[in-house]
PDB file of C-alpha atoms in Angstrom:
ATOM      1  CA  MET A   1       0.000   0.000   0.000  1.00 86.00           C
ATOM      2  CA  ASN A   2       1.484   3.290  -1.160  1.00 91.00           C
ATOM      3  CA  LEU A   3      -0.052   6.343   0.575  1.00 95.00           C
ATOM      4  CA  GLN A   4       0.565   9.881  -0.675  1.00 97.00           C
ATOM      5  CA  ILE A   5      -0.777  12.978   1.084  1.00 96.00           C
ATOM      6  CA  LEU A   6      -2.261  15.570  -1.288  1.00 97.00           C
ATOM      7  CA  GLU A   7      -3.392  18.019   1.387  1.00 96.00           C
ATOM      8  CA  PRO A   8      -3.938  17.968   5.143  1.00 97.00           C
ATOM      9  CA  GLY A   9      -6.694  15.472   5.867  1.00 98.00           C
ATOM     10  CA  PHE A  10      -6.638  13.845   2.428  1.00 98.00           C
ATOM     11  CA  ALA A  11      -4.428  11.149   0.905  1.00 98.00           C
ATOM     12  CA  ILE A  12      -4.493   8.797  -2.054  1.00 98.00           C
ATOM     13  CA  ALA A  13      -3.377   5.204  -2.382  1.00 97.00           C
ATOM     14  CA  ASP A  14      -2.914   2.622  -5.054  1.00 94.00           C
ATOM     15  CA  ALA A  15      -4.921  -0.609  -5.073  1.00 90.00           C
ATOM     16  CA  LEU A  16      -6.006  -1.735  -1.609  1.00 92.00           C
ATOM     17  CA  SER A  17      -7.323  -5.060  -0.413  1.00 91.00           C
ATOM     18  CA  PRO A  18     -10.029  -5.379   2.242  1.00 93.00           C
ATOM     19  CA  GLU A  19      -7.286  -6.527   4.628  1.00 94.00           C
ATOM     20  CA  ASP A  20      -5.450  -3.205   4.101  1.00 96.00           C
ATOM     21  CA  LEU A  21      -8.324  -1.369   5.776  1.00 97.00           C
ATOM     22  CA  GLU A  22      -7.011  -2.512   9.168  1.00 98.00           C
ATOM     23  CA  THR A  23      -3.777  -0.591   8.503  1.00 98.00           C
ATOM     24  CA  VAL A  24      -5.733   2.357   7.099  1.00 98.00           C
ATOM     25  CA  SER A  25      -7.768   2.494  10.309  1.00 98.00           C
ATOM     26  CA  ARG A  26      -4.661   2.233  12.509  1.00 98.00           C
ATOM     27  CA  GLN A  27      -3.132   5.149  10.598  1.00 97.00           C
ATOM     28  CA  GLY A  28      -6.081   7.276  11.688  1.00 98.00           C
ATOM     29  CA  PHE A  29      -8.150   7.537   8.530  1.00 99.00           C
ATOM     30  CA  ARG A  30     -11.872   7.821   9.190  1.00 99.00           C
ATOM     31  CA  THR A  31     -13.264   7.726   5.640  1.00 99.00           C
ATOM     32  CA  VAL A  32     -12.223   5.605   2.657  1.00 98.00           C
ATOM     33  CA  ILE A  33     -13.316   6.425  -0.903  1.00 98.00           C
ATOM     34  CA  CYS A  34     -13.075   3.664  -3.500  1.00 97.00           C
ATOM     35  CA  ASN A  35     -12.760   4.861  -7.098  1.00 97.00           C
ATOM     36  CA  ARG A  36     -12.365   1.394  -8.625  1.00 93.00           C
ATOM     37  CA  ARG A  37     -15.079  -0.100 -10.818  1.00 89.00           C
ATOM     38  CA  PRO A  38     -16.549  -3.534 -10.103  1.00 82.00           C
ATOM     39  CA  GLY A  39     -14.678  -6.235 -12.009  1.00 74.00           C
ATOM     40  CA  GLU A  40     -11.999  -3.917 -13.385  1.00 75.00           C
ATOM     41  CA  ALA A  41      -9.227  -6.334 -12.398  1.00 70.00           C
ATOM     42  CA  GLU A  42      -8.789  -9.730 -10.787  1.00 72.00           C
ATOM     43  CA  ASP A  43      -7.117  -8.159  -7.750  1.00 72.00           C
ATOM     44  CA  HIS A  44     -10.241  -6.098  -6.981  1.00 66.00           C
ATOM     45  CA  PRO A  45     -12.831  -8.206  -5.146  1.00 68.00           C
ATOM     46  CA  GLY A  46     -15.649  -5.677  -5.548  1.00 76.00           C
ATOM     47  CA  GLU A  47     -17.324  -3.453  -3.001  1.00 82.00           C
ATOM     48  CA  GLU A  48     -18.917  -5.992  -0.636  1.00 87.00           C
ATOM     49  CA  PRO A  49     -15.758  -7.263   1.128  1.00 92.00           C
ATOM     50  CA  PHE A  50     -14.541  -3.680   1.552  1.00 91.00           C
ATOM     51  CA  SER A  51     -17.810  -2.347   2.922  1.00 94.00           C
ATOM     52  CA  ARG A  52     -18.060  -5.235   5.421  1.00 95.00           C
ATOM     53  CA  GLU A  53     -14.505  -4.678   6.653  1.00 96.00           C
ATOM     54  CA  ALA A  54     -14.966  -0.891   6.796  1.00 97.00           C
ATOM     55  CA  GLU A  55     -18.110  -1.339   8.880  1.00 97.00           C
ATOM     56  CA  ARG A  56     -16.312  -3.743  11.218  1.00 97.00           C
ATOM     57  CA  LEU A  57     -13.535  -1.180  11.716  1.00 98.00           C
ATOM     58  CA  GLY A  58     -15.861   1.803  12.095  1.00 98.00           C
ATOM     59  CA  LEU A  59     -14.661   3.425   8.875  1.00 98.00           C
ATOM     60  CA  ASN A  60     -16.951   5.517   6.705  1.00 98.00           C
ATOM     61  CA  TRP A  61     -16.996   3.725   3.310  1.00 98.00           C
ATOM     62  CA  VAL A  62     -17.835   5.627   0.102  1.00 98.00           C
ATOM     63  CA  CYS A  63     -17.814   4.093  -3.367  1.00 96.00           C
ATOM     64  CA  ILE A  64     -17.554   6.411  -6.393  1.00 98.00           C
ATOM     65  CA  PRO A  65     -16.470   4.040  -9.191  1.00 96.00           C
ATOM     66  CA  VAL A  66     -15.052   5.736 -12.293  1.00 96.00           C
ATOM     67  CA  ALA A  67     -13.097   4.804 -15.398  1.00 94.00           C
ATOM     68  CA  SER A  68      -9.860   6.700 -16.009  1.00 89.00           C
ATOM     69  CA  GLY A  69     -10.564   9.967 -17.798  1.00 88.00           C
ATOM     70  CA  GLU A  70     -14.331   9.514 -17.552  1.00 91.00           C
ATOM     71  CA  TYR A  71     -15.481  11.768 -14.727  1.00 94.00           C
ATOM     72  CA  SER A  72     -19.081  12.923 -14.871  1.00 94.00           C
ATOM     73  CA  GLU A  73     -20.333  16.031 -13.102  1.00 94.00           C
ATOM     74  CA  ALA A  74     -22.178  13.693 -10.731  1.00 97.00           C
ATOM     75  CA  ASP A  75     -18.927  11.828  -9.922  1.00 97.00           C
ATOM     76  CA  VAL A  76     -17.088  15.069  -9.158  1.00 96.00           C
ATOM     77  CA  ALA A  77     -20.036  16.387  -7.120  1.00 96.00           C
ATOM     78  CA  ALA A  78     -20.178  13.173  -5.071  1.00 98.00           C
ATOM     79  CA  PHE A  79     -16.432  13.356  -4.444  1.00 98.00           C
ATOM     80  CA  ARG A  80     -16.683  17.014  -3.436  1.00 97.00           C
ATOM     81  CA  ARG A  81     -19.576  16.289  -1.056  1.00 98.00           C
ATOM     82  CA  THR A  82     -17.546  13.520   0.532  1.00 98.00           C
ATOM     83  CA  LEU A  83     -14.538  15.817   0.978  1.00 98.00           C
ATOM     84  CA  GLU A  84     -16.769  18.448   2.571  1.00 96.00           C
ATOM     85  CA  GLU A  85     -19.017  16.254   4.715  1.00 98.00           C
ATOM     86  CA  ALA A  86     -17.306  12.965   5.570  1.00 98.00           C
ATOM     87  CA  PRO A  87     -15.183  12.500   8.678  1.00 98.00           C
ATOM     88  CA  SER A  88     -11.517  13.151   7.998  1.00 98.00           C
ATOM     89  CA  PRO A  89      -8.810  12.250   7.430  1.00 99.00           C
ATOM     90  CA  ILE A  90      -9.945  10.732   4.149  1.00 99.00           C
ATOM     91  CA  LEU A  91      -8.127   8.167   2.006  1.00 99.00           C
ATOM     92  CA  ALA A  92      -9.177   7.682  -1.633  1.00 98.00           C
ATOM     93  CA  PHE A  93      -7.884   4.812  -3.716  1.00 96.00           C
ATOM     94  CA  CYS A  94      -8.012   3.302  -7.179  1.00 95.00           C
ATOM     95  CA  ARG A  95      -5.546   1.077  -9.019  1.00 92.00           C
ATOM     96  CA  SER A  96      -2.715   3.663  -9.142  1.00 93.00           C
ATOM     97  CA  GLY A  97      -4.079   6.741  -7.347  1.00 95.00           C
ATOM     98  CA  ARG A  98      -4.585   8.559 -10.649  1.00 95.00           C
ATOM     99  CA  ARG A  99      -8.401   8.572 -10.738  1.00 96.00           C
ATOM    100  CA  SER A 100      -8.571   9.567  -7.082  1.00 98.00           C
ATOM    101  CA  THR A 101      -6.162  12.447  -7.739  1.00 97.00           C
ATOM    102  CA  HIS A 102      -8.148  13.592 -10.775  1.00 95.00           C
ATOM    103  CA  LEU A 103     -11.429  13.600  -8.849  1.00 97.00           C
ATOM    104  CA  TRP A 104      -9.810  15.427  -5.928  1.00 97.00           C
ATOM    105  CA  ALA A 105      -8.367  18.121  -8.216  1.00 95.00           C
ATOM    106  CA  GLN A 106     -11.659  18.638 -10.042  1.00 94.00           C
ATOM    107  CA  ALA A 107     -13.585  18.818  -6.771  1.00 96.00           C
ATOM    108  CA  ARG A 108     -11.125  21.273  -5.210  1.00 95.00           C
ATOM    109  CA  ALA A 109     -11.000  23.408  -8.378  1.00 92.00           C
ATOM    110  CA  GLN A 110     -14.678  24.241  -7.840  1.00 90.00           C
ATOM    111  CA  GLN A 111     -13.893  26.054  -4.603  1.00 88.00           C
ATOM    112  CA  PRO A 112     -13.859  29.869  -4.839  1.00 86.00           C
ATOM    113  CA  GLN A 113     -10.349  30.370  -3.434  1.00 87.00           C
ATOM    114  CA  CYS A 114      -8.793  27.361  -5.118  1.00 87.00           C
ATOM    115  CA  ASN A 115      -5.112  27.636  -5.947  1.00 89.00           C
ATOM    116  CA  ILE A 116      -4.782  25.599  -9.156  1.00 90.00           C
ATOM    117  CA  PRO A 117      -0.963  25.694  -9.210  1.00 92.00           C
ATOM    118  CA  MET A 118      -0.969  24.210  -5.703  1.00 92.00           C
ATOM    119  CA  LEU A 119      -3.274  21.383  -6.875  1.00 93.00           C
ATOM    120  CA  LEU A 120      -0.897  20.598  -9.715  1.00 94.00           C
ATOM    121  CA  LYS A 121       2.117  20.773  -7.401  1.00 95.00           C
ATOM    122  CA  ALA A 122       0.477  18.457  -4.844  1.00 95.00           C
ATOM    123  CA  ALA A 123      -0.334  15.947  -7.580  1.00 94.00           C
ATOM    124  CA  ARG A 124       3.228  16.062  -8.926  1.00 94.00           C
ATOM    125  CA  GLU A 125       4.719  15.644  -5.434  1.00 95.00           C
ATOM    126  CA  ALA A 126       2.476  12.603  -4.918  1.00 94.00           C
ATOM    127  CA  GLY A 127       3.953  11.025  -8.040  1.00 93.00           C
ATOM    128  CA  GLN A 128       0.994  11.816 -10.286  1.00 92.00           C
ATOM    129  CA  ASP A 129       1.329  13.443 -13.715  1.00 89.00           C
ATOM    130  CA  PRO A 130      -0.217  16.941 -13.534  1.00 88.00           C
ATOM    131  CA  GLN A 131      -0.727  17.211 -17.329  1.00 89.00           C
ATOM    132  CA  PRO A 132      -4.015  15.233 -17.428  1.00 87.00           C
ATOM    133  CA  ILE A 133      -5.279  17.285 -14.476  1.00 89.00           C
ATOM    134  CA  ARG A 134      -4.448  20.506 -16.296  1.00 87.00           C
ATOM    135  CA  LYS A 135      -6.411  19.263 -19.329  1.00 85.00           C
ATOM    136  CA  LEU A 136      -9.389  18.233 -17.184  1.00 81.00           C
ATOM    137  CA  LEU A 137      -9.474  21.628 -15.498  1.00 83.00           C
ATOM    138  CA  GLN A 138      -9.071  23.504 -18.788  1.00 78.00           C
ATOM    139  CA  ALA A 139     -12.028  21.545 -20.143  1.00 69.00           C
ATOM    140  CA  SER A 140     -13.951  22.840 -17.123  1.00 64.00           C
ATOM    141  CA  ASP A 141     -12.969  26.453 -17.974  1.00 56.00           C
ATOM    142  CA  GLU A 142     -10.761  26.753 -14.898  1.00 46.00           C
ATOM    143  CA  GLN A 143      -7.786  29.137 -14.999  1.00 43.00           C
ATOM    144  CA  VAL A 144      -4.836  26.764 -15.173  1.00 43.00           C
ATOM    145  CA  THR A 145      -1.219  27.815 -14.913  1.00 44.00           C
ATOM    146  CA  ASP A 146       1.573  25.802 -13.435  1.00 46.00           C
ATOM    147  CA  PRO A 147       4.627  27.815 -12.375  1.00 46.00           C
ATOM    148  CA  ASP A 148       6.868  24.752 -12.629  1.00 51.00           C
ATOM    149  CA  THR A 149       6.243  24.327 -16.375  1.00 45.00           C
ATOM    150  CA  ARG A 150       6.803  27.903 -17.594  1.00 38.00           C
TER     151      ARG A 150
END
């Protein structure tokens, strides 16, 4: 399990197993967001084993399954609501952390005082490519500049 903090109270991870939730809980996370789709890979057992284990551990479990690059307004809105309303700290995961990072950036970009360059920097520091995020935000008419690529 590879955890990367994007901002205080929010981190991403690559593929988790239901057994990993014990470690997630011990590390203090209170909410887990799954961005994997049912049946996307053999190593992903689906939502049921995760939700059972999360309930056993007292974790808030949220499932927002998305395909890479396919983020609907409803997906982003659900992610944003979770960031705003769910107990933190929050851990979001998918196969590599990419989808979770993209949803996080799109959700945060909707905030009035959002600092887009800081979103891109946080993604880069977490080992995620900021270029797809820039394109997603430009498609949403957000002002996107990244001081590290000028």
